[in-house]
CSV table of C-alpha atoms and ligand atoms in Angstrom, one decimal:
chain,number,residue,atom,x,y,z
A,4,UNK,CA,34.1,-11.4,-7.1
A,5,UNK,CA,33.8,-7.5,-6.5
A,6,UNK,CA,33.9,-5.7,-3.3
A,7,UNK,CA,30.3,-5.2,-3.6
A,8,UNK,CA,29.2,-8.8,-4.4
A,9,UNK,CA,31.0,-10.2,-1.3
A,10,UNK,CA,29.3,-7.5,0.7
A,11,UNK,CA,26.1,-8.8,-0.1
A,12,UNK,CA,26.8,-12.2,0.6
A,13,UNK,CA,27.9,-11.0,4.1
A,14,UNK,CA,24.8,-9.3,4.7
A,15,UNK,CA,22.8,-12.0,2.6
A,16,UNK,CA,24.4,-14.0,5.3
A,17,UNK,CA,23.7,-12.3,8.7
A,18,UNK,CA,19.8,-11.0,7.3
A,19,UNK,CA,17.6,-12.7,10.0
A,20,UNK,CA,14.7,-12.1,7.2
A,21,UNK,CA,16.4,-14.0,4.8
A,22,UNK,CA,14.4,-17.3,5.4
A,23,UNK,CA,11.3,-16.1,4.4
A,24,UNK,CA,12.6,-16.3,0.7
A,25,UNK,CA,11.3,-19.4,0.5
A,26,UNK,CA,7.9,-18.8,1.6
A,27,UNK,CA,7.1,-17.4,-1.8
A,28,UNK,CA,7.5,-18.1,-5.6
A,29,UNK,CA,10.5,-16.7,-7.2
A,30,UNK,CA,13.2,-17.8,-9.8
A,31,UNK,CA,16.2,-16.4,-11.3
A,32,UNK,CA,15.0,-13.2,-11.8
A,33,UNK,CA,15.7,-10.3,-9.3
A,34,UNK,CA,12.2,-8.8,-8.9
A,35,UNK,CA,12.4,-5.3,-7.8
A,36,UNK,CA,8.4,-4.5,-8.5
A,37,UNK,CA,7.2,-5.8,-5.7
A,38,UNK,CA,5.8,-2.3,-5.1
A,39,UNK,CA,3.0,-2.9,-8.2
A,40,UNK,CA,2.7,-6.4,-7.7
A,41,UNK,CA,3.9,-8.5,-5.2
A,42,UNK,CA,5.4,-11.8,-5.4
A,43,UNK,CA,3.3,-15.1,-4.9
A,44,UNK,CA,3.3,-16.1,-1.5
A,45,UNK,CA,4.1,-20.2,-1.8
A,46,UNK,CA,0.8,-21.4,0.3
A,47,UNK,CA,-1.5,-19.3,-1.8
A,48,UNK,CA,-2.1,-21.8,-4.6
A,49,UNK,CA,-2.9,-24.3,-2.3
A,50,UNK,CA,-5.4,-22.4,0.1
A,51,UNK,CA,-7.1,-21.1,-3.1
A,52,UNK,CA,-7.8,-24.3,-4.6
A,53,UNK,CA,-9.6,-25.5,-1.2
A,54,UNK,CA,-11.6,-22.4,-1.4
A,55,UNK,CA,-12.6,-23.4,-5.0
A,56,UNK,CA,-12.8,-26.6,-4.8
A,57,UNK,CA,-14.2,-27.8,-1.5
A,58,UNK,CA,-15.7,-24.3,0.5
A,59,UNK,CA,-17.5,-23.4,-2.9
A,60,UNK,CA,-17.5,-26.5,-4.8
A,61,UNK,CA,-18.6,-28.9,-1.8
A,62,UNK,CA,-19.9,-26.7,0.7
A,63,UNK,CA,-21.4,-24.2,-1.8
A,64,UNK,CA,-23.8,-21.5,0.1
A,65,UNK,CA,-22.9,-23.2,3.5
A,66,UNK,CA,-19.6,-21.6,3.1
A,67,UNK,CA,-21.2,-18.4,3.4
A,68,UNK,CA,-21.2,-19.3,7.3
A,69,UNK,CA,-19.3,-22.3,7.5
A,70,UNK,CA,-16.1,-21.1,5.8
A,71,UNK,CA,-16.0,-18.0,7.7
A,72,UNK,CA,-17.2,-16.1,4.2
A,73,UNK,CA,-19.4,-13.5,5.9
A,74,UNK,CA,-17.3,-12.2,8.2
A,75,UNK,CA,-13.9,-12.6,5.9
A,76,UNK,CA,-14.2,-8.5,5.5
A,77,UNK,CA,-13.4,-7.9,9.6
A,78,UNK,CA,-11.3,-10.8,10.2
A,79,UNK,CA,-8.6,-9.9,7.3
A,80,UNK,CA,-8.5,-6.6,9.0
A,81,UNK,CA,-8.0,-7.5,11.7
A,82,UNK,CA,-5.0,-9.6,10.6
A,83,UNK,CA,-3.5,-6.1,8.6
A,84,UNK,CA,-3.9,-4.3,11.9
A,85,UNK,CA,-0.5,-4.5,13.5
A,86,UNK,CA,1.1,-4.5,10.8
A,87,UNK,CA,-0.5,-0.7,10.6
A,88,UNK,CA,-0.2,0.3,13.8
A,89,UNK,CA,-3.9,-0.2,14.9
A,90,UNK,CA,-5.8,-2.1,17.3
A,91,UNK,CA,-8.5,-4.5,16.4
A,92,UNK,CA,-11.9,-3.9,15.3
A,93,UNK,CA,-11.0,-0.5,12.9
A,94,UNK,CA,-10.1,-2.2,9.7
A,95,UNK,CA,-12.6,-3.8,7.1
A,96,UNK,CA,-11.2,-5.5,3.4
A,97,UNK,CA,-12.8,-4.9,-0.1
A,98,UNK,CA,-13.6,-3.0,-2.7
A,99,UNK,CA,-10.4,-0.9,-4.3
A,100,UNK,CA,-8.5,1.4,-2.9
A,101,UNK,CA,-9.9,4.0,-5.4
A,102,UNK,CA,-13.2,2.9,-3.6
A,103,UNK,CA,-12.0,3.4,-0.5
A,104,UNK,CA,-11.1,6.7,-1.1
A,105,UNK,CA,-14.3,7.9,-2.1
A,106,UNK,CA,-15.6,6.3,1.2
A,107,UNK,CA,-13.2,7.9,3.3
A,108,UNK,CA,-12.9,11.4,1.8
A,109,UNK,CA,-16.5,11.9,1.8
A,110,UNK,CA,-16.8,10.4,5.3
A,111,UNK,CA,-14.4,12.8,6.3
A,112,UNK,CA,-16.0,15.7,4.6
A,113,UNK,CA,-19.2,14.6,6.8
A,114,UNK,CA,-17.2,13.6,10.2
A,115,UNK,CA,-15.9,17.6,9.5
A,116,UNK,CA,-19.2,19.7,9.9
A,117,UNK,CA,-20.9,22.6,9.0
A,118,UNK,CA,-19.2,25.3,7.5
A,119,UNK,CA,-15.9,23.3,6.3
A,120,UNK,CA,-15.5,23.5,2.5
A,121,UNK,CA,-12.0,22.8,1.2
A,122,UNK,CA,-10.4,19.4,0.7
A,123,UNK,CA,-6.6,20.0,0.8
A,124,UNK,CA,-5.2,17.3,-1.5
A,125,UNK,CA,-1.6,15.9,-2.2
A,126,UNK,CA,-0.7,17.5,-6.4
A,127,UNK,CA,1.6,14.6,-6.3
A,128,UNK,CA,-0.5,12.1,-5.9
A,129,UNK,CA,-1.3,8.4,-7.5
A,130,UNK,CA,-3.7,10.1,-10.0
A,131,UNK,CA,-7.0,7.9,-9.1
A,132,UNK,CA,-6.4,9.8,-5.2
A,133,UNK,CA,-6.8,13.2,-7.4
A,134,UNK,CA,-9.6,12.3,-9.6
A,135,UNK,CA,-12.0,11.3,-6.7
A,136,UNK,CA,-11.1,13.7,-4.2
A,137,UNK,CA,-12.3,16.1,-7.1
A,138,UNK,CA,-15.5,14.3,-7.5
A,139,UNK,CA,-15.5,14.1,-4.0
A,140,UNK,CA,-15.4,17.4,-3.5
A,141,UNK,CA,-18.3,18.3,-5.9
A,142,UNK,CA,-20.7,15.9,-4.7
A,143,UNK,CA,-20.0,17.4,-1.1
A,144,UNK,CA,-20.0,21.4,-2.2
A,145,UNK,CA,-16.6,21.5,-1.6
A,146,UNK,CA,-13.4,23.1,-3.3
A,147,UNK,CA,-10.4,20.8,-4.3
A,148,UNK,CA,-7.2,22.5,-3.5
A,149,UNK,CA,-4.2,20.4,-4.5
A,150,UNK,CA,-0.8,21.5,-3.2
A,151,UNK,CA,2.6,19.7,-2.2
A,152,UNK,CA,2.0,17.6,1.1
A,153,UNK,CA,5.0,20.2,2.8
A,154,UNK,CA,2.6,22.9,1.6
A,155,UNK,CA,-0.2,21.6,3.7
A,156,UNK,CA,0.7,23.2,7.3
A,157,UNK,CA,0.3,26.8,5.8
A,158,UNK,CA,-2.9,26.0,4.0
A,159,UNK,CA,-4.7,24.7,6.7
A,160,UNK,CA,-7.6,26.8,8.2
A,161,UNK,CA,-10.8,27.1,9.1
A,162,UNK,CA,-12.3,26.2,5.9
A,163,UNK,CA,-10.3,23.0,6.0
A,164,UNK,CA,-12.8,20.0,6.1
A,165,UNK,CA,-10.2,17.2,5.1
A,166,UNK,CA,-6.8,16.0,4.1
A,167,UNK,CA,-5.6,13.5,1.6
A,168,UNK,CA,-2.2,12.2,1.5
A,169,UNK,CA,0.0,9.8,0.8
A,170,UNK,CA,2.6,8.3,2.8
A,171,UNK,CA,4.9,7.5,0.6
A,172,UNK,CA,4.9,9.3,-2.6
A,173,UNK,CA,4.5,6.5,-5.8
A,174,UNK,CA,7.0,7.8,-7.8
A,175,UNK,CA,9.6,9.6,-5.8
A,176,UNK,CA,9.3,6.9,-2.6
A,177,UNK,CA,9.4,10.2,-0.7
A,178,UNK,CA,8.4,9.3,3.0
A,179,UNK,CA,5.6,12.1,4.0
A,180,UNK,CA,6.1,12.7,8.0
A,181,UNK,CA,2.8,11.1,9.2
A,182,UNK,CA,2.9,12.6,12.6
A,183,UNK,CA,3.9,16.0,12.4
A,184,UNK,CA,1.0,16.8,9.4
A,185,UNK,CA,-1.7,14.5,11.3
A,186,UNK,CA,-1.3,16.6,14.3
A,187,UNK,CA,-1.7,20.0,12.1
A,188,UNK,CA,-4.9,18.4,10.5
A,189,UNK,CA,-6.0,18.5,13.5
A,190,UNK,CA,-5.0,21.3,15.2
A,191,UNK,CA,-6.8,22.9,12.6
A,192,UNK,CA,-10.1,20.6,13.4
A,193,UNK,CA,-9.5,18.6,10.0
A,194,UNK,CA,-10.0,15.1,9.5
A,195,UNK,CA,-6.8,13.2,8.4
A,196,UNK,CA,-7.4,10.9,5.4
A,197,UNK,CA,-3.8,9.1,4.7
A,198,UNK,CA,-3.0,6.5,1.4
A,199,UNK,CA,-0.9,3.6,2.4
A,200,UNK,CA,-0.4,2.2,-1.0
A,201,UNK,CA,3.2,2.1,-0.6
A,202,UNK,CA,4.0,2.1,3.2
A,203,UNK,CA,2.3,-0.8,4.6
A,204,UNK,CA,4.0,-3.5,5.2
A,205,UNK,CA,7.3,-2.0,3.9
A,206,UNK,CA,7.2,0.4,7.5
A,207,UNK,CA,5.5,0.9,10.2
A,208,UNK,CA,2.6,3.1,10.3
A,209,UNK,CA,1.4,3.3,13.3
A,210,UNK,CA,-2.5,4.7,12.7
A,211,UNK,CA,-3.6,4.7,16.3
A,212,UNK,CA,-0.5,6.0,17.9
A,213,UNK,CA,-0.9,9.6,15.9
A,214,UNK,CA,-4.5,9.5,16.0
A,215,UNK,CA,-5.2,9.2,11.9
A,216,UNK,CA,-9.0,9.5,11.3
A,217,UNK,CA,-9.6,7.4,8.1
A,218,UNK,CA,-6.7,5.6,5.9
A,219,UNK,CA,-7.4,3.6,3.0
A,220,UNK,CA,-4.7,0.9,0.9
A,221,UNK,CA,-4.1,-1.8,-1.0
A,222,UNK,CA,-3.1,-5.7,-0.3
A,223,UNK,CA,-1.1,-6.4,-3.6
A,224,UNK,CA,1.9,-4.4,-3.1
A,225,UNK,CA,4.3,-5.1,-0.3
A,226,UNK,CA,1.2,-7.4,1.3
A,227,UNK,CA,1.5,-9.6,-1.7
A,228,UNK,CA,-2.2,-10.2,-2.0
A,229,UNK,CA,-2.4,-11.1,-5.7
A,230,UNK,CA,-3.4,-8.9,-8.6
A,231,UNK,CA,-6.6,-6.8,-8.1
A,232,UNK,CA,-6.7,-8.3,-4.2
A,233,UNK,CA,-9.2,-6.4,-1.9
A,234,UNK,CA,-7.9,-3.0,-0.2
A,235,UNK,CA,-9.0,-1.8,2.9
A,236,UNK,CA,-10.8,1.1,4.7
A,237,UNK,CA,-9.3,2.4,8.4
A,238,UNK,CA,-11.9,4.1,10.4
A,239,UNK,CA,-10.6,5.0,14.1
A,240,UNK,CA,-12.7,3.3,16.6
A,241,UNK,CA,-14.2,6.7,18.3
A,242,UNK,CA,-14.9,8.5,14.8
A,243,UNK,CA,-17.0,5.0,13.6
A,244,UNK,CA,-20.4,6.0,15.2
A,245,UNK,CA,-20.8,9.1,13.2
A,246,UNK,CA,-18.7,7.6,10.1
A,247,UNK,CA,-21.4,8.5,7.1
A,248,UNK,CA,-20.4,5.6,4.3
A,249,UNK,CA,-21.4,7.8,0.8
A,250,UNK,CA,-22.0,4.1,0.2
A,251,UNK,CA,-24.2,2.6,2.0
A,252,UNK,CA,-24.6,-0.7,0.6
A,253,UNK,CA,-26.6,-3.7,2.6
A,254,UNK,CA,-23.4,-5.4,3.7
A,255,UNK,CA,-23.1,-2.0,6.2
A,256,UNK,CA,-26.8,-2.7,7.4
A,257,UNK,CA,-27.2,-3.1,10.8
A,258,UNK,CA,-29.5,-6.0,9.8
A,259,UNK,CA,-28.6,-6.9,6.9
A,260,UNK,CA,-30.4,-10.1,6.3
A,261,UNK,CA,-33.8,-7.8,7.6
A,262,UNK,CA,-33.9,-6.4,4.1
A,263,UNK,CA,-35.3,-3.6,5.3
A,264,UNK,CA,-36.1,-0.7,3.1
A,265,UNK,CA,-34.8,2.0,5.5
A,266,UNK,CA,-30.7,2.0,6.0
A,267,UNK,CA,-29.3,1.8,9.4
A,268,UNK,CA,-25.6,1.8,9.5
A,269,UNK,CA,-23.8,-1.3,11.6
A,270,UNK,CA,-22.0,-0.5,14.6
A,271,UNK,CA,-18.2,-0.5,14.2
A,272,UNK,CA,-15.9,-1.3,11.4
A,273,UNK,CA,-18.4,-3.4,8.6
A,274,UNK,CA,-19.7,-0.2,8.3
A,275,UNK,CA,-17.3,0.5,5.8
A,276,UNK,CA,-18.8,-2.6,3.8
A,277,UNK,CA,-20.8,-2.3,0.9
A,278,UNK,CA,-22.1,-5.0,-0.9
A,279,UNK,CA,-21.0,-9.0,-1.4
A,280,UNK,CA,-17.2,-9.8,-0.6
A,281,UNK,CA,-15.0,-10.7,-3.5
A,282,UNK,CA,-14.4,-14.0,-1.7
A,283,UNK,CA,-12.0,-15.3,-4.3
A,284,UNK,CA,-9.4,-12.8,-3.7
A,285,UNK,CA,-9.9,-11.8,-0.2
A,286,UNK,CA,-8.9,-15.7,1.0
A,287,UNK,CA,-6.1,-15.6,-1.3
A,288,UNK,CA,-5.0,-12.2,0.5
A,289,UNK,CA,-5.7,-14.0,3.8
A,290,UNK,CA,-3.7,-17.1,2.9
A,291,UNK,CA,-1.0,-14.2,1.8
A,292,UNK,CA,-1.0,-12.6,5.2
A,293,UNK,CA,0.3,-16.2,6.7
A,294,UNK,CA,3.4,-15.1,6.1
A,295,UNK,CA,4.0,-12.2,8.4
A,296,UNK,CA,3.3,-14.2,11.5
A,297,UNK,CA,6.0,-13.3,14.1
A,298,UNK,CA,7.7,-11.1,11.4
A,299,UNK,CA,8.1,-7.6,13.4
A,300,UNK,CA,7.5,-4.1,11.0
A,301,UNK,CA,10.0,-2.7,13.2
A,302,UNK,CA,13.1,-5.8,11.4
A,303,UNK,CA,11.4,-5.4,8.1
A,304,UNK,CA,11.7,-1.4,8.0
A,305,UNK,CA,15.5,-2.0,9.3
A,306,UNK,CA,16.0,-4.3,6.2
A,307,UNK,CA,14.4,-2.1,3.9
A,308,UNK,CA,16.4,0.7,4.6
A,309,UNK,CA,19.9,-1.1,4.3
A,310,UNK,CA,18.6,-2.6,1.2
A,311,UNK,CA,17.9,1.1,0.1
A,312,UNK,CA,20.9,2.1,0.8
A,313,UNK,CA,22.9,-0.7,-0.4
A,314,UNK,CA,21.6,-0.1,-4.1
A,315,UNK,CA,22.3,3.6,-4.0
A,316,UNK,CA,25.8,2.6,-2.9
A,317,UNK,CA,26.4,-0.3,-5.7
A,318,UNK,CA,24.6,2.6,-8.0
A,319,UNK,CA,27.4,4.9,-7.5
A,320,UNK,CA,30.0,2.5,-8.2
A,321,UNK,CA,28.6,1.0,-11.2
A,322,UNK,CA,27.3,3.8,-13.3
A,323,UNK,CA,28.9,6.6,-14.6
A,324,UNK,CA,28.2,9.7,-12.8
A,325,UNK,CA,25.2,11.4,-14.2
A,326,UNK,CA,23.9,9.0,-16.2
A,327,UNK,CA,20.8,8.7,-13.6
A,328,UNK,CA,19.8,10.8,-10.7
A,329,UNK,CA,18.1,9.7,-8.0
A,330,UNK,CA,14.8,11.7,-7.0
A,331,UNK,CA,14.3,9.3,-3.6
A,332,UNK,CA,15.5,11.0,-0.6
A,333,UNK,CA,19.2,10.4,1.0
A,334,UNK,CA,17.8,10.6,4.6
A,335,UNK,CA,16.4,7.4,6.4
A,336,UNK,CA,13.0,9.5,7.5
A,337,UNK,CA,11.7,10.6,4.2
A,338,UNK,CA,12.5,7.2,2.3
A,339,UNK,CA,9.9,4.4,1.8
A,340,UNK,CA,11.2,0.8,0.5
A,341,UNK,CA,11.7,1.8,-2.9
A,342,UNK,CA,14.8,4.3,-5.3
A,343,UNK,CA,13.3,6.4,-8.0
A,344,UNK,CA,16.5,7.0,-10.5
A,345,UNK,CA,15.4,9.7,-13.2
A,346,UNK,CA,17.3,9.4,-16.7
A,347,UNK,CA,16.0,10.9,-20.3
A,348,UNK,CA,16.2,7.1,-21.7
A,349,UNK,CA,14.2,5.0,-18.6
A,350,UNK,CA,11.9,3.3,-20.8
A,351,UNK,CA,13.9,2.0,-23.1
A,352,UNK,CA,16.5,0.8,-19.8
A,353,UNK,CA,14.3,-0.7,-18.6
A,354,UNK,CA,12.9,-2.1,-21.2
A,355,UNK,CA,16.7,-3.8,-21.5
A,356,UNK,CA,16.7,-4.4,-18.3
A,357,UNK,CA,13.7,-6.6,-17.7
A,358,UNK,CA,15.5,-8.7,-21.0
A,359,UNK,CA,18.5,-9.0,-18.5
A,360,UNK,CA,16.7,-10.6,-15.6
A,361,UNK,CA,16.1,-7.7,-13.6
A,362,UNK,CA,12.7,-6.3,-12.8
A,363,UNK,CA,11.7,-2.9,-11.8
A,364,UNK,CA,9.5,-0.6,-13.6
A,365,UNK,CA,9.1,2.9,-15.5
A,366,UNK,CA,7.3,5.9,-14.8
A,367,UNK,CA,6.2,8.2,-17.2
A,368,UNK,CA,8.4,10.3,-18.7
A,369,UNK,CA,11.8,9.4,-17.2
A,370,UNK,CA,11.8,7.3,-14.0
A,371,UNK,CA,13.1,3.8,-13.3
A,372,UNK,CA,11.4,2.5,-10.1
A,373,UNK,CA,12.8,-0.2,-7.8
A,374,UNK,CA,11.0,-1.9,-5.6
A,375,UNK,CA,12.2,-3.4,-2.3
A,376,UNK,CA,10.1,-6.0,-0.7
A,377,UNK,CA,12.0,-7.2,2.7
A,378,UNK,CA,10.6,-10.0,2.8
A,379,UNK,CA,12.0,-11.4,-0.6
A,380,UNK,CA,14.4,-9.0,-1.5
A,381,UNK,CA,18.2,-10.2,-0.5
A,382,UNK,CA,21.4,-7.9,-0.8
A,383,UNK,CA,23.0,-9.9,-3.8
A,384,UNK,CA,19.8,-9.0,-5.6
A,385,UNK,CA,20.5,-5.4,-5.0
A,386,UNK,CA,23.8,-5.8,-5.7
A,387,UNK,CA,23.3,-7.8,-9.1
A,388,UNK,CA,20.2,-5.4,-10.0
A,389,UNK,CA,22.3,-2.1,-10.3
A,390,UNK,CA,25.3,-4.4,-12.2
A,391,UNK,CA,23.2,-5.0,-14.6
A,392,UNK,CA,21.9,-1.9,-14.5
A,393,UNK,CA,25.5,0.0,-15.1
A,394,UNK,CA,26.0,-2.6,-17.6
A,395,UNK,CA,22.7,-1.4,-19.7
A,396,UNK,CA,22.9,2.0,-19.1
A,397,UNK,CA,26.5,2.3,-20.0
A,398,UNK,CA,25.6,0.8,-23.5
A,399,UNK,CA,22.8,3.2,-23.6
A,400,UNK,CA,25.1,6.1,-23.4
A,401,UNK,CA,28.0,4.7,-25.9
B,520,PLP,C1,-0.9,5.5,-3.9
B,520,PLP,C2,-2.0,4.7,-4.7
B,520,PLP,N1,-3.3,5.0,-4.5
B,520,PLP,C3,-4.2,4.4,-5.1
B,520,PLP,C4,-3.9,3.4,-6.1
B,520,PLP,C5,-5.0,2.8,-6.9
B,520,PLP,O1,-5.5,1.7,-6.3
B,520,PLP,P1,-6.7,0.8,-7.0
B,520,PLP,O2,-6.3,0.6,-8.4
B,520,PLP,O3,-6.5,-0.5,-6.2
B,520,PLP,O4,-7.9,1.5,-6.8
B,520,PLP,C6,-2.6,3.1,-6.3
B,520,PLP,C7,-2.2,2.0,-7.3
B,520,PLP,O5,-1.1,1.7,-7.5
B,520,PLP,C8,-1.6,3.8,-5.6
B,520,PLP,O6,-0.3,3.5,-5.8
């Protein structure tokens, strides 16, 4: 056994996280894409199939009330809260994050004022983030202005009406510095909208220590929600009385069983509602959530970084140098929970790769992503992951 593969049973072996494998569905294969899609949490099936079967199959419309349906939206977010850094009552679950950002960013636009009519927003973002906060922007007589998130302190000003960014960046896994911009958003008298696609639940966040106005992000990622599970809209408690929802559906009424003709919003977070919750996959999400009970952020962001660290480590030794190059940042502050390795033949590596057992994916043009989910993830995965990953690439090159 190499160096490198009894390392990782000694750390396998002293990872207080490690017994949480079991809590999910997993085989032989060392799945490194828990960043697109995380893995199946092992009491999801069964929580699902009461909801099917007896809440909707039994109790039919009495589930509505009985079940806890109706108020599924508030109480999920209530249970992603601390793992965000926020306090209760500021989080709602549904729609998509794409939806969410439409929400938020015009929100913010409105929470900003008269005479505010730029919306700064990340160039490097997820692409959906960019499409809306230019249709955002139009509907609200605004002007887009994309630039590099370490670009925004410069370009803020008195035109600024909001911010979009991401946390951590989708392809690189650059870690944005949360803090520092929030507090120039608002010295400028911006409103801070932040993406947590890829930070949640892989780091903490910490929304209500730095004062972020509006987040948005999704559940099936490192909160291993399920495909397509419900996102979720952050509204800080003292901005949520003159939070403007561009969407104003009757699930935001104040009374919404009134059916009134005339809107008036709902006090507090279901304001960010909009119309009938996608039941099915917002109790899988909250049968997901199970699983982080008396898990601290603070252990998982530990393990996440040692895991990080471990594969570029193993990388080094296994591949020749230069084959690949990673684009994720060395230090510990500016690195989410995944390594983004750039080289001219990704697709087709990892095409070999996911034959070998090993799953991560590609990003257009050249970049392997790995995903590290603490929760699942162990060392000798990392460790057997960039093996096989010297073993592919070096047959690549020959
Ligand atoms: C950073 C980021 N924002 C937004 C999205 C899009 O989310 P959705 O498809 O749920 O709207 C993704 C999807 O991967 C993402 O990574």
């Amino acid at each position: 056994m190499s160096e490198l593969a009894l390392r990782a049973e000694k750390l396998d072996a002293s990872d207080d996280l490690a017994g949480l494998r079991s809590r999910f569905v997993l085989d032989e294969v060392v799945y490194l894409d828990g960043n697109s899609l995380g893995a199946l949490p092992a009491n999801v099936p069964g929580h699902v199939e009461d909801v099917v079967r007896r809440q909707w199959g039994e109790l039919r419309i009495r589930s509505w009330d009985e079940s806890g349906w109706w108020t599924a939206p508030e109480r999920i977010g209530d249970r992603i809260a601390p793992l965000v850094g926020a306090a209760a009552g500021q989080i709602v679950v549904g729609d998509s994050t794409s939806v969410n950002v439409f929400k938020a960013l015009v929100g913010a636009v409105r929470l900003a004022g008269e005479g505010r009519d730029e919306i700064l927003v990340d160039a490097t973002t997820f692409p959906t983030d960019g499409y809306i906060a230019e249709s955002a922007a139009r509907l609200t007589g605004c002007v887009p202005r994309p630039l590099a998130p370490a670009e925004v302190p410069d370009a803020l000003g008195d035109r600024t009406a909001a911010v979009l960014l991401n946390h951590v960046d989708y392809r690189t896994g650059r870690l944005h510095d949360l803090p520092s911009l929030t507090a120039a958003i608002h010295a400028a008298g911006a409103v801070s909208v932040w993406d947590l696609c890829h930070s949640a639940g892989a780091l903490p966040v910490d929304l209500d220590e730095h004062r972020v106005d509006l987040a948005v992000g999704c559940t099936y990622k490192y909160l291993n929600g399920g495909p397509g599970s419900p996102a979720y809209l952050y509204v800080r408690r003292d901005l949520q009385d003159r939070f403007d929802s561009p969407l104003p559906g009757w699930n935001s009424h104040a009374e919404p069983f009134g059916m009134r003709s005339a809107y008036e919003p709902a006090e507090g977070s279901v304001r960010g509602r909009v119309g009938t919750p996608d039941i099915l996959s917002m109790l899988a999400l909250e049968a997901a959530l199970e699983v982080w009970d008396g898990v601290p952020v603070a252990a998982v962001r530990t393990k996440s970084l040692a895991l990080t660290d471990f594969f570029l480590e193993c990388v080094e030794a296994y591949l020749p140098e230069g084959r690949v190059r990673s684009v994720t940042p060395v230090a510990h502050e500016e690195r989410g929970s995944q390594i983004a390795l750039r080289c001219p033949d990704a697709g087709d590596v990892m095409k070999r790769l996911i034959e070998r057992g090993v799953v991560g994916d590609f990003r257009h043009p050249d970049v392997l992503r790995f995903g590290f989910t603490p929760l699942y993830v162990g060392f000798a995965d990392v460790e057997r992951a960039a093996r096989v990953l010297g073993e592919v690439a070096g047959a690549s090159v020959a």
